[in-house]
Amino acid sequence: GDSVTQTEGLVTLTEGLPVMLNCTYQTIYSNPFLFWYVHYLNESPRLLLKSSTDNKRTEHQGFHATLHKSSSSFHLQKSSAQLSDSALYYCAPNSAGNKLTFGIGTRVLVRP
Amino acid sequence: AQTIHQWPVAEIKAVGSPLSLGCTIKGKSSPNLYWYWQATGGTLQQLFYSITVGQVESVVQLNLSASRPKDDQFILSTEKLLLSHSGFYLCAWNWGGGEQYFGPGTRLTVL
């Protein structure tokens, strides 16, 4: 089945500095969808970004990611972190239609 | 617009007692439905999914079972709770693959 590797554990950074969360995946499917979900405390996870197009940058809410099929990567970036970006971030490939394989999740804490 | 409702919002149960959590989707016919679990401080783990009434696939069982008695309803249950069942349970839906939409969740505490 699919698998995904994310930046592990807690990422602590200062407001205004750039953010980069790594995500690499494995799938036998040649055209997977890749997702980044964000999970804020006391809320439900929601979609942040998605892509199935190779080498095309996708952006939302100041975050961006580019799917690179050659390296099986979908890293999440933001040029300037905000306090409100503190949350749990999940990378997830979806190639089987019904099974979304979430990564272990990366907890981001942005400090003033 | 589609809405997803989970019940109860929170539950405190004794070890060994039964459990039933529910999820209802309104505004979408024949959705794919999913159950997820998140241990306190842990990550999301997909437990079950269902693509049609009466059909449920297990991803990780954790001594739980799931059923889909109606097109818009997904039930998670067990006859005997364990301490390790504590956590946050999320129901989600999608249609034809792709983005999943999550419900508000149920927080379960097993004592």
mmCIF file of N, CA, C and O in Angstrom, chain A residues 23-94:
data_model
loop_
_atom_site.group_PDB
_atom_site.id
_atom_site.type_symbol
_atom_site.label_atom_id
_atom_site.label_comp_id
_atom_site.label_asym_id
_atom_site.label_seq_id
_atom_site.Cartn_x
_atom_site.Cartn_y
_atom_site.Cartn_z
ATOM 1 N N CYS A 23 7.746 16.112 2.949
ATOM 2 C CA CYS A 23 6.857 14.973 2.727
ATOM 3 C C CYS A 23 7.343 14.198 1.519
ATOM 4 O O CYS A 23 7.484 14.758 0.430
ATOM 5 N N THR A 24 7.627 12.934 1.724
ATOM 6 C CA THR A 24 7.911 12.039 0.613
ATOM 7 C C THR A 24 6.971 10.856 0.720
ATOM 8 O O THR A 24 6.549 10.488 1.814
ATOM 9 N N TYR A 25 6.633 10.293 -0.401
ATOM 10 C CA TYR A 25 5.626 9.244 -0.402
ATOM 11 C C TYR A 25 6.053 8.090 -1.283
ATOM 12 O O TYR A 25 6.946 8.212 -2.130
ATOM 13 N N GLN A 26 5.390 6.963 -1.072
ATOM 14 C CA GLN A 26 5.586 5.793 -1.921
ATOM 15 C C GLN A 26 4.230 5.278 -2.356
ATOM 16 O O GLN A 26 3.332 5.098 -1.529
ATOM 17 N N THR A 27 4.091 5.062 -3.632
ATOM 18 C CA THR A 27 2.850 4.499 -4.160
ATOM 19 C C THR A 27 3.148 3.806 -5.479
ATOM 20 O O THR A 27 4.050 4.207 -6.203
ATOM 21 N N ILE A 28 2.382 2.774 -5.773
ATOM 22 C CA ILE A 28 2.557 2.104 -7.061
ATOM 23 C C ILE A 28 1.730 2.785 -8.139
ATOM 24 O O ILE A 28 1.868 2.504 -9.315
ATOM 25 N N TYR A 29 0.883 3.697 -7.711
ATOM 26 C CA TYR A 29 0.000 4.361 -8.648
ATOM 27 C C TYR A 29 0.755 5.500 -9.327
ATOM 28 O O TYR A 29 1.422 6.285 -8.668
ATOM 29 N N SER A 30 0.636 5.624 -10.618
ATOM 30 C CA SER A 30 1.428 6.617 -11.346
ATOM 31 C C SER A 30 0.850 8.026 -11.253
ATOM 32 O O SER A 30 1.541 9.008 -11.520
ATOM 33 N N ASN A 31 -0.423 8.133 -10.882
ATOM 34 C CA ASN A 31 -1.043 9.455 -10.796
ATOM 35 C C ASN A 31 -1.756 9.671 -9.462
ATOM 36 O O ASN A 31 -2.977 9.814 -9.424
ATOM 37 N N PRO A 32 -1.013 9.711 -8.402
ATOM 38 C CA PRO A 32 -1.654 9.910 -7.099
ATOM 39 C C PRO A 32 -2.048 11.369 -6.896
ATOM 40 O O PRO A 32 -1.472 12.281 -7.491
ATOM 41 N N PHE A 33 -3.011 11.554 -6.036
ATOM 42 C CA PHE A 33 -3.298 12.874 -5.491
ATOM 43 C C PHE A 33 -2.498 12.996 -4.208
ATOM 44 O O PHE A 33 -2.423 12.062 -3.417
ATOM 45 N N LEU A 34 -1.892 14.166 -3.981
ATOM 46 C CA LEU A 34 -1.225 14.429 -2.716
ATOM 47 C C LEU A 34 -1.946 15.562 -2.014
ATOM 48 O O LEU A 34 -2.368 16.548 -2.649
ATOM 49 N N PHE A 35 -2.092 15.397 -0.725
ATOM 50 C CA PHE A 35 -2.816 16.369 0.080
ATOM 51 C C PHE A 35 -1.963 16.808 1.268
ATOM 52 O O PHE A 35 -1.187 16.026 1.809
ATOM 53 N N TRP A 36 -2.165 18.048 1.672
ATOM 54 C CA TRP A 36 -1.732 18.505 2.979
ATOM 55 C C TRP A 36 -2.994 18.906 3.732
ATOM 56 O O TRP A 36 -3.786 19.731 3.259
ATOM 57 N N TYR A 37 -3.165 18.286 4.898
ATOM 58 C CA TYR A 37 -4.262 18.656 5.772
ATOM 59 C C TYR A 37 -3.679 19.382 6.983
ATOM 60 O O TYR A 37 -2.594 19.054 7.466
ATOM 61 N N VAL A 38 -4.460 20.325 7.496
ATOM 62 C CA VAL A 38 -4.056 21.030 8.708
ATOM 63 C C VAL A 38 -5.088 20.762 9.784
ATOM 64 O O VAL A 38 -6.309 20.750 9.514
ATOM 65 N N HIS A 39 -4.604 20.500 10.980
ATOM 66 C CA HIS A 39 -5.478 20.159 12.102
ATOM 67 C C HIS A 39 -5.177 21.104 13.248
ATOM 68 O O HIS A 39 -4.181 20.944 13.964
ATOM 69 N N TYR A 40 -6.062 22.104 13.403
ATOM 70 C CA TYR A 40 -5.920 23.033 14.508
ATOM 71 C C TYR A 40 -6.540 22.426 15.752
ATOM 72 O O TYR A 40 -7.478 21.622 15.685
ATOM 73 N N LEU A 41 -6.024 22.855 16.899
ATOM 74 C CA LEU A 41 -6.515 22.338 18.171
ATOM 75 C C LEU A 41 -8.011 22.591 18.303
ATOM 76 O O LEU A 41 -8.498 23.676 18.007
ATOM 77 N N ASN A 42 -8.725 21.567 18.717
ATOM 78 C CA ASN A 42 -10.174 21.655 18.955
ATOM 79 C C ASN A 42 -10.998 21.904 17.685
ATOM 80 O O ASN A 42 -12.135 22.369 17.764
ATOM 81 N N GLU A 43 -10.398 21.602 16.555
ATOM 82 C CA GLU A 43 -11.148 21.661 15.297
ATOM 83 C C GLU A 43 -10.965 20.345 14.555
ATOM 84 O O GLU A 43 -10.186 19.487 14.969
ATOM 85 N N SER A 44 -11.663 20.202 13.443
ATOM 86 C CA SER A 44 -11.480 19.029 12.605
ATOM 87 C C SER A 44 -10.392 19.298 11.585
ATOM 88 O O SER A 44 -10.187 20.443 11.184
ATOM 89 N N PRO A 45 -9.714 18.254 11.143
ATOM 90 C CA PRO A 45 -8.722 18.458 10.071
ATOM 91 C C PRO A 45 -9.399 19.008 8.827
ATOM 92 O O PRO A 45 -10.543 18.658 8.530
ATOM 93 N N ARG A 46 -8.691 19.862 8.125
ATOM 94 C CA ARG A 46 -9.245 20.343 6.872
ATOM 95 C C ARG A 46 -8.139 20.448 5.830
ATOM 96 O O ARG A 46 -6.965 20.585 6.155
ATOM 97 N N LEU A 47 -8.568 20.402 4.605
ATOM 98 C CA LEU A 47 -7.625 20.411 3.505
ATOM 99 C C LEU A 47 -6.937 21.757 3.393
ATOM 100 O O LEU A 47 -7.569 22.804 3.442
ATOM 101 N N LEU A 48 -5.629 21.715 3.238
ATOM 102 C CA LEU A 48 -4.851 22.931 3.035
ATOM 103 C C LEU A 48 -4.441 23.064 1.561
ATOM 104 O O LEU A 48 -4.606 24.100 0.947
ATOM 105 N N LEU A 49 -3.890 21.983 1.020
ATOM 106 C CA LEU A 49 -3.423 21.986 -0.367
ATOM 107 C C LEU A 49 -3.619 20.618 -0.978
ATOM 108 O O LEU A 49 -3.581 19.620 -0.264
ATOM 109 N N LYS A 50 -3.766 20.588 -2.282
ATOM 110 C CA LYS A 50 -3.802 19.302 -2.963
ATOM 111 C C LYS A 50 -3.228 19.455 -4.367
ATOM 112 O O LYS A 50 -3.275 20.547 -4.956
ATOM 113 N N SER A 51 -2.719 18.365 -4.881
ATOM 114 C CA SER A 51 -2.175 18.403 -6.238
ATOM 115 C C SER A 51 -2.048 17.003 -6.792
ATOM 116 O O SER A 51 -1.795 16.044 -6.056
ATOM 117 N N SER A 52 -2.242 16.917 -8.091
ATOM 118 C CA SER A 52 -1.936 15.668 -8.797
ATOM 119 C C SER A 52 -1.100 15.971 -10.042
ATOM 120 O O SER A 52 -0.806 15.069 -10.828
ATOM 121 N N THR A 53 -0.739 17.240 -10.205
ATOM 122 C CA THR A 53 -0.014 17.663 -11.403
ATOM 123 C C THR A 53 1.478 17.783 -11.115
ATOM 124 O O THR A 53 1.892 18.538 -10.229
ATOM 125 N N ASP A 54 2.249 17.081 -11.866
ATOM 126 C CA ASP A 54 3.696 17.075 -11.659
ATOM 127 C C ASP A 54 4.299 18.452 -11.929
ATOM 128 O O ASP A 54 3.959 19.120 -12.904
ATOM 129 N N ASN A 55 5.173 18.861 -11.023
ATOM 130 C CA ASN A 55 5.962 20.087 -11.172
ATOM 131 C C ASN A 55 5.145 21.371 -11.253
ATOM 132 O O ASN A 55 5.616 22.372 -11.802
ATOM 133 N N LYS A 56 3.960 21.334 -10.741
ATOM 134 C CA LYS A 56 3.131 22.544 -10.723
ATOM 135 C C LYS A 56 2.934 23.011 -9.286
ATOM 136 O O LYS A 56 2.467 22.252 -8.440
ATOM 137 N N ARG A 57 3.244 24.264 -9.023
ATOM 138 C CA ARG A 57 3.105 24.823 -7.686
ATOM 139 C C ARG A 57 1.635 25.084 -7.389
ATOM 140 O O ARG A 57 0.918 25.661 -8.211
ATOM 141 N N THR A 58 1.212 24.678 -6.203
ATOM 142 C CA THR A 58 -0.144 24.956 -5.776
ATOM 143 C C THR A 58 -0.072 25.760 -4.484
ATOM 144 O O THR A 58 0.794 25.528 -3.646
ATOM 145 N N GLU A 59 -0.980 26.744 -4.352
ATOM 146 C CA GLU A 59 -0.897 27.663 -3.228
ATOM 147 C C GLU A 59 -2.261 27.837 -2.563
ATOM 148 O O GLU A 59 -3.317 27.799 -3.233
ATOM 149 N N HIS A 60 -2.211 28.069 -1.271
ATOM 150 C CA HIS A 60 -3.435 28.374 -0.543
ATOM 151 C C HIS A 60 -3.075 28.928 0.829
ATOM 152 O O HIS A 60 -2.211 28.375 1.527
ATOM 153 N N GLN A 61 -3.703 30.015 1.187
ATOM 154 C CA GLN A 61 -3.531 30.634 2.506
ATOM 155 C C GLN A 61 -2.061 30.897 2.832
ATOM 156 O O GLN A 61 -1.637 30.736 3.972
ATOM 157 N N GLY A 62 -1.311 31.273 1.823
ATOM 158 C CA GLY A 62 0.087 31.613 2.039
ATOM 159 C C GLY A 62 1.036 30.430 1.992
ATOM 160 O O GLY A 62 2.249 30.594 1.938
ATOM 161 N N PHE A 63 0.484 29.231 2.016
ATOM 162 C CA PHE A 63 1.298 28.020 1.900
ATOM 163 C C PHE A 63 1.397 27.601 0.426
ATOM 164 O O PHE A 63 0.507 27.896 -0.366
ATOM 165 N N HIS A 64 2.475 26.917 0.106
ATOM 166 C CA HIS A 64 2.593 26.373 -1.239
ATOM 167 C C HIS A 64 3.343 25.054 -1.220
ATOM 168 O O HIS A 64 4.118 24.767 -0.279
ATOM 169 N N ALA A 65 3.086 24.271 -2.226
ATOM 170 C CA ALA A 65 3.759 22.983 -2.374
ATOM 171 C C ALA A 65 3.788 22.626 -3.848
ATOM 172 O O ALA A 65 2.915 23.043 -4.609
ATOM 173 N N THR A 66 4.791 21.871 -4.219
ATOM 174 C CA THR A 66 4.912 21.419 -5.600
ATOM 175 C C THR A 66 5.110 19.908 -5.595
ATOM 176 O O THR A 66 6.016 19.405 -4.900
ATOM 177 N N LEU A 67 4.282 19.224 -6.330
ATOM 178 C CA LEU A 67 4.416 17.775 -6.446
ATOM 179 C C LEU A 67 5.538 17.451 -7.425
ATOM 180 O O LEU A 67 5.522 17.907 -8.572
ATOM 181 N N HIS A 68 6.510 16.704 -6.958
ATOM 182 C CA HIS A 68 7.606 16.252 -7.815
ATOM 183 C C HIS A 68 7.570 14.728 -7.862
ATOM 184 O O HIS A 68 8.007 14.056 -6.928
ATOM 185 N N LYS A 69 7.048 14.217 -8.950
ATOM 186 C CA LYS A 69 6.919 12.765 -9.044
ATOM 187 C C LYS A 69 8.284 12.093 -9.162
ATOM 188 O O LYS A 69 8.464 10.963 -8.732
ATOM 189 N N SER A 70 9.247 12.793 -9.723
ATOM 190 C CA SER A 70 10.571 12.193 -9.900
ATOM 191 C C SER A 70 11.223 11.871 -8.565
ATOM 192 O O SER A 70 11.981 10.914 -8.442
ATOM 193 N N SER A 71 10.919 12.680 -7.557
ATOM 194 C CA SER A 71 11.470 12.449 -6.218
ATOM 195 C C SER A 71 10.396 12.032 -5.217
ATOM 196 O O SER A 71 10.687 11.891 -4.029
ATOM 197 N N SER A 72 9.174 11.849 -5.700
ATOM 198 C CA SER A 72 8.043 11.462 -4.828
ATOM 199 C C SER A 72 7.947 12.379 -3.619
ATOM 200 O O SER A 72 7.883 11.931 -2.472
ATOM 201 N N SER A 73 7.955 13.667 -3.890
ATOM 202 C CA SER A 73 7.926 14.623 -2.788
ATOM 203 C C SER A 73 6.809 15.639 -2.964
ATOM 204 O O SER A 73 6.376 15.930 -4.092
ATOM 205 N N PHE A 74 6.380 16.171 -1.832
ATOM 206 C CA PHE A 74 5.331 17.198 -1.830
ATOM 207 C C PHE A 74 5.548 18.036 -0.578
ATOM 208 O O PHE A 74 4.757 18.043 0.351
ATOM 209 N N HIS A 75 6.640 18.767 -0.546
ATOM 210 C CA HIS A 75 7.012 19.543 0.630
ATOM 211 C C HIS A 75 6.146 20.787 0.761
ATOM 212 O O HIS A 75 5.851 21.462 -0.236
ATOM 213 N N LEU A 76 5.807 21.108 1.978
ATOM 214 C CA LEU A 76 4.959 22.265 2.270
ATOM 215 C C LEU A 76 5.831 23.433 2.723
ATOM 216 O O LEU A 76 6.703 23.265 3.575
ATOM 217 N N GLN A 77 5.568 24.609 2.162
ATOM 218 C CA GLN A 77 6.382 25.768 2.499
ATOM 219 C C GLN A 77 5.529 27.005 2.701
ATOM 220 O O GLN A 77 4.436 27.117 2.150
ATOM 221 N N LYS A 78 6.087 27.897 3.502
ATOM 222 C CA LYS A 78 5.490 29.217 3.673
ATOM 223 C C LYS A 78 6.630 30.180 3.935
ATOM 224 O O LYS A 78 7.542 29.865 4.705
ATOM 225 N N SER A 79 6.567 31.326 3.344
ATOM 226 C CA SER A 79 7.709 32.239 3.414
ATOM 227 C C SER A 79 7.813 32.921 4.781
ATOM 228 O O SER A 79 8.911 33.255 5.224
ATOM 229 N N SER A 80 6.681 33.097 5.450
ATOM 230 C CA SER A 80 6.706 33.812 6.711
ATOM 231 C C SER A 80 5.645 33.233 7.651
ATOM 232 O O SER A 80 4.444 33.417 7.425
ATOM 233 N N ALA A 81 6.081 32.560 8.691
ATOM 234 C CA ALA A 81 5.143 31.897 9.602
ATOM 235 C C ALA A 81 4.398 32.897 10.470
ATOM 236 O O ALA A 81 4.955 33.925 10.891
ATOM 237 N N GLN A 82 3.145 32.566 10.737
ATOM 238 C CA GLN A 82 2.329 33.370 11.632
ATOM 239 C C GLN A 82 1.972 32.544 12.864
ATOM 240 O O GLN A 82 1.976 31.306 12.807
ATOM 241 N N LEU A 83 1.651 33.234 13.945
ATOM 242 C CA LEU A 83 1.279 32.536 15.170
ATOM 243 C C LEU A 83 0.115 31.579 14.912
ATOM 244 O O LEU A 83 0.055 30.482 15.479
ATOM 245 N N SER A 84 -0.791 31.995 14.056
ATOM 246 C CA SER A 84 -1.983 31.185 13.770
ATOM 247 C C SER A 84 -1.674 29.930 12.952
ATOM 248 O O SER A 84 -2.557 29.109 12.725
ATOM 249 N N ASP A 85 -0.442 29.776 12.516
ATOM 250 C CA ASP A 85 -0.063 28.569 11.778
ATOM 251 C C ASP A 85 0.263 27.404 12.706
ATOM 252 O O ASP A 85 0.522 26.292 12.238
ATOM 253 N N SER A 86 0.269 27.650 13.987
ATOM 254 C CA SER A 86 0.532 26.574 14.948
ATOM 255 C C SER A 86 -0.577 25.538 14.842
ATOM 256 O O SER A 86 -1.757 25.848 15.048
ATOM 257 N N ALA A 87 -0.195 24.327 14.491
ATOM 258 C CA ALA A 87 -1.180 23.265 14.243
ATOM 259 C C ALA A 87 -0.436 21.975 13.942
ATOM 260 O O ALA A 87 0.793 21.945 13.918
ATOM 261 N N LEU A 88 -1.214 20.939 13.692
ATOM 262 C CA LEU A 88 -0.668 19.647 13.257
ATOM 263 C C LEU A 88 -0.893 19.540 11.752
ATOM 264 O O LEU A 88 -1.991 19.805 11.273
ATOM 265 N N TYR A 89 0.138 19.208 11.030
ATOM 266 C CA TYR A 89 0.064 19.144 9.572
ATOM 267 C C TYR A 89 0.289 17.707 9.118
ATOM 268 O O TYR A 89 1.250 17.055 9.512
ATOM 269 N N TYR A 90 -0.592 17.259 8.250
ATOM 270 C CA TYR A 90 -0.505 15.899 7.716
ATOM 271 C C TYR A 90 -0.334 15.929 6.206
ATOM 272 O O TYR A 90 -1.071 16.613 5.500
ATOM 273 N N CYS A 91 0.598 15.144 5.736
ATOM 274 C CA CYS A 91 0.728 14.891 4.315
ATOM 275 C C CYS A 91 0.042 13.556 4.035
ATOM 276 O O CYS A 91 0.134 12.625 4.844
ATOM 277 N N ALA A 92 -0.634 13.465 2.904
ATOM 278 C CA ALA A 92 -1.372 12.235 2.627
ATOM 279 C C ALA A 92 -1.483 11.992 1.130
ATOM 280 O O ALA A 92 -2.021 12.827 0.407
ATOM 281 N N PRO A 93 -0.989 10.851 0.654
ATOM 282 C CA PRO A 93 -1.254 10.470 -0.729
ATOM 283 C C PRO A 93 -2.579 9.726 -0.810
ATOM 284 O O PRO A 93 -2.963 9.025 0.122
ATOM 285 N N ASN A 94 -3.257 9.879 -1.916
ATOM 286 C CA ASN A 94 -4.497 9.162 -2.159
ATOM 287 C C ASN A 94 -4.430 8.594 -3.555
ATOM 288 O O ASN A 94 -4.627 9.299 -4.520
#
